[in-house]
XYZ file of C-alpha atoms in Angstrom:
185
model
C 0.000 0.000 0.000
C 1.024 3.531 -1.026
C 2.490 5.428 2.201
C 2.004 9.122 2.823
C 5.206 9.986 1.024
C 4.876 7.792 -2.068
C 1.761 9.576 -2.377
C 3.322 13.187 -1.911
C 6.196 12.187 -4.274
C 4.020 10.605 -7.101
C 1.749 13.800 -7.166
C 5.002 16.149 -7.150
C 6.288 14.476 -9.807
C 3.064 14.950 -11.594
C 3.169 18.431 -10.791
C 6.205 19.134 -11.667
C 6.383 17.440 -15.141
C 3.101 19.085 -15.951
C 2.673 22.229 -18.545
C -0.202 24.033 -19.012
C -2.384 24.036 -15.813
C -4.392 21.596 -13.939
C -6.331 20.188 -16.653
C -3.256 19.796 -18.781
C -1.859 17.454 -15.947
C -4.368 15.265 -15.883
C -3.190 12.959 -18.237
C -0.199 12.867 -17.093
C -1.816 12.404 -13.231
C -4.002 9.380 -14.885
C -0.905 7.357 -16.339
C 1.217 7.736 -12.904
C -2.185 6.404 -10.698
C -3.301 4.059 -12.978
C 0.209 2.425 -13.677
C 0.959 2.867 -9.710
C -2.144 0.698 -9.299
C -3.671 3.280 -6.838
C -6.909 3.789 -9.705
C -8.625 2.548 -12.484
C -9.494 4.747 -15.159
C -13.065 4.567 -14.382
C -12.293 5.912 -10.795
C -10.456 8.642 -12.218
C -13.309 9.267 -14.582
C -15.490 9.452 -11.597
C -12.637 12.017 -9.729
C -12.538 14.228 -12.451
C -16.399 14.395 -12.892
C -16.792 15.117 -9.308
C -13.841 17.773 -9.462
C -15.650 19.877 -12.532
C -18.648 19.553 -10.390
C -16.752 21.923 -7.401
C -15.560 25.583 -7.742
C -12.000 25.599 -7.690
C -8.644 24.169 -9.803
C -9.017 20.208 -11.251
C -5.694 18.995 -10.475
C -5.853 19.458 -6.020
C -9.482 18.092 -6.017
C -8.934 14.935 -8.331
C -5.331 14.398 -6.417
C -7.086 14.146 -3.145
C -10.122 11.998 -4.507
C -7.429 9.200 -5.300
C -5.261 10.125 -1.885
C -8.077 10.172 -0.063
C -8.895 6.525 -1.600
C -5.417 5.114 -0.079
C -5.078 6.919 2.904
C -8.136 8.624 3.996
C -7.839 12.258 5.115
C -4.270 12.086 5.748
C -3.840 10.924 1.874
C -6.197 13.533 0.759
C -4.138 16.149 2.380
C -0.352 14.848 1.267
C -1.703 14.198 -2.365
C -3.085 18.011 -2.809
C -0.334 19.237 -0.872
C 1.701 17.211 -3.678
C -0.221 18.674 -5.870
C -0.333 22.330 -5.381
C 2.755 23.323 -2.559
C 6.109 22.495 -4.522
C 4.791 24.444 -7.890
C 3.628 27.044 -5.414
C 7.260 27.446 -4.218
C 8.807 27.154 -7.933
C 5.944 29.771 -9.405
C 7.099 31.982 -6.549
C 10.784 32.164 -7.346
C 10.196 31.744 -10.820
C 7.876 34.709 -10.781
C 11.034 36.993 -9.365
C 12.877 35.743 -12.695
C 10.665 35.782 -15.099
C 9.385 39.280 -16.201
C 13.409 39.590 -16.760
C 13.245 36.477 -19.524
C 9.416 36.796 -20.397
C 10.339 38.411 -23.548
C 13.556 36.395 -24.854
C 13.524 35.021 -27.570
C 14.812 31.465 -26.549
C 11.509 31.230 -23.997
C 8.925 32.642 -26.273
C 10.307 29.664 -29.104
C 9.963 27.328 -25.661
C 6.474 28.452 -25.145
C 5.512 28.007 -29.454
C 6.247 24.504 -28.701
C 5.109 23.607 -25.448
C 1.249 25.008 -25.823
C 0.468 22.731 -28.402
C 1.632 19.697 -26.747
C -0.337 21.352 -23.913
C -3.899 20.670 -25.944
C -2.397 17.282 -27.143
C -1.976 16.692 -23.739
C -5.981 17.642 -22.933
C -7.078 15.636 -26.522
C -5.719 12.652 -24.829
C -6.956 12.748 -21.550
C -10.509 13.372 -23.613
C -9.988 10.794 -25.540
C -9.073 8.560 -22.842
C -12.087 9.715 -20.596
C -14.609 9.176 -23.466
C -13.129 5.234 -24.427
C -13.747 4.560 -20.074
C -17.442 6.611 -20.359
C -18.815 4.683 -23.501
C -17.181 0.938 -21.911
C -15.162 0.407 -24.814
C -12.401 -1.398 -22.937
C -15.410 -3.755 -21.605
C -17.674 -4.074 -24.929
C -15.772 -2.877 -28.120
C -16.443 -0.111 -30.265
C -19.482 -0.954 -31.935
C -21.612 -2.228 -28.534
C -19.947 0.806 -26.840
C -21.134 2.821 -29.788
C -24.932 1.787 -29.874
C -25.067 1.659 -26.183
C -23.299 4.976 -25.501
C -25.717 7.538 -27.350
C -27.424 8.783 -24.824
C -23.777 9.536 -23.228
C -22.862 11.079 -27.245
C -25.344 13.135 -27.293
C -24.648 14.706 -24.087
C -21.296 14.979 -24.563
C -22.118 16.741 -28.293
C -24.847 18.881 -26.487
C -22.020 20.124 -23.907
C -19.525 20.999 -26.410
C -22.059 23.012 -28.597
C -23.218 24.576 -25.208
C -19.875 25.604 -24.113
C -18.905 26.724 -27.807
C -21.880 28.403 -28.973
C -22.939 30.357 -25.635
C -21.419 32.163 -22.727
C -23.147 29.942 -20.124
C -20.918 29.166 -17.208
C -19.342 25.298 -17.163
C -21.112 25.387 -13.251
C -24.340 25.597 -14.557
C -23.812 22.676 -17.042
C -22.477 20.555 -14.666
C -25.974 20.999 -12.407
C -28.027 20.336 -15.231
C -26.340 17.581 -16.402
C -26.573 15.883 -12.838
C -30.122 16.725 -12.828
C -30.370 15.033 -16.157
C -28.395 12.086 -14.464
C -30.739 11.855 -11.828
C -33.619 11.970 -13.720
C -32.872 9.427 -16.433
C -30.185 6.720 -14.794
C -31.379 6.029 -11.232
């Protein structure tokens, strides 16, 4: 079983090999716990659904959902504080350094590079989400297909939602767990 410090260490590492905000470390957060054992990908399916569902940054809330599946409280608190206190620390020096670079060359050809393996990073982690959602690992494409349309067209509904509109992501995720409610129980 994963001790208080394995859990600390795995989630710095995450952190700290992670560009592009909390949702861009997801994926990254998903291969360590899932490889470590600590998760299945429909459990972190479930602790990312929950985290969108509360106000705050992704990355803290789903590290303490799987912390606080090993180790209760205490591994809730040493996988966010994993999570959120060494980048703290870095962002805080880095901050002092930065509006001195911010405009070099050499990092602005670092950052041309590095966003758009940020939304590769975030087109994985859907694309891994959506193949645990739809059971493909369990039925196959074409049963997960037929079976999962309901779950298509509320995905499709969300994305047009989001694009189309300036309601707030809150509001959808309310709806949507009324929806839930309403037509799965």
């Amino acid at each position: 079983m994963a001790t208080l410090w394995d859990i600390f260490v795995l989630f710095t590492r995450v952190a700290m090999f992670s560009w592009g905000g909390g949702p861009a470390s997801l994926a990254l957060m998903q291969r360590e716990t899932t490889s470590a054992g600590w998760v299945t990908s429909e459990e972190f399916a479930d602790a990312v659904a929950v985290g969108n569902a509360l106000p705050g940054p992704i990355a803290p809330q789903v590290s303490a959902f799987v912390g606080y599946k090993l180790a209760g409280v205490p591994g809730a608190i040493a996988a966010a504080l994993g999570t959120v206190f060494p980048t703290t620390v870095l962002m805080l020096i880095m901050v002092v350094f930065f509006y001195g670079i911010k405009d070099s060359q050499t990092v602005q050809a670092m950052l041309k590079a590095v966003r758009p393996a940020v939304v590769g990073l975030l087109l994985w982690t859907a694309y891994d989400m959506a193949y645990t959602v739809w059971g493909v690992k369990k039925l196959g494409w074409q049963s997960a297909i037929s079976l999962g349309v309901d779950k298509a067209i509320i995905a499709i509904a969300v994305f047009a939602t989001l694009t189309f509109t300036k309601i707030n992501p809150a509001v959808i995720v309310v709806v949507t767990a009324i929806l839930g409610f309403v037509l799965y129980r």
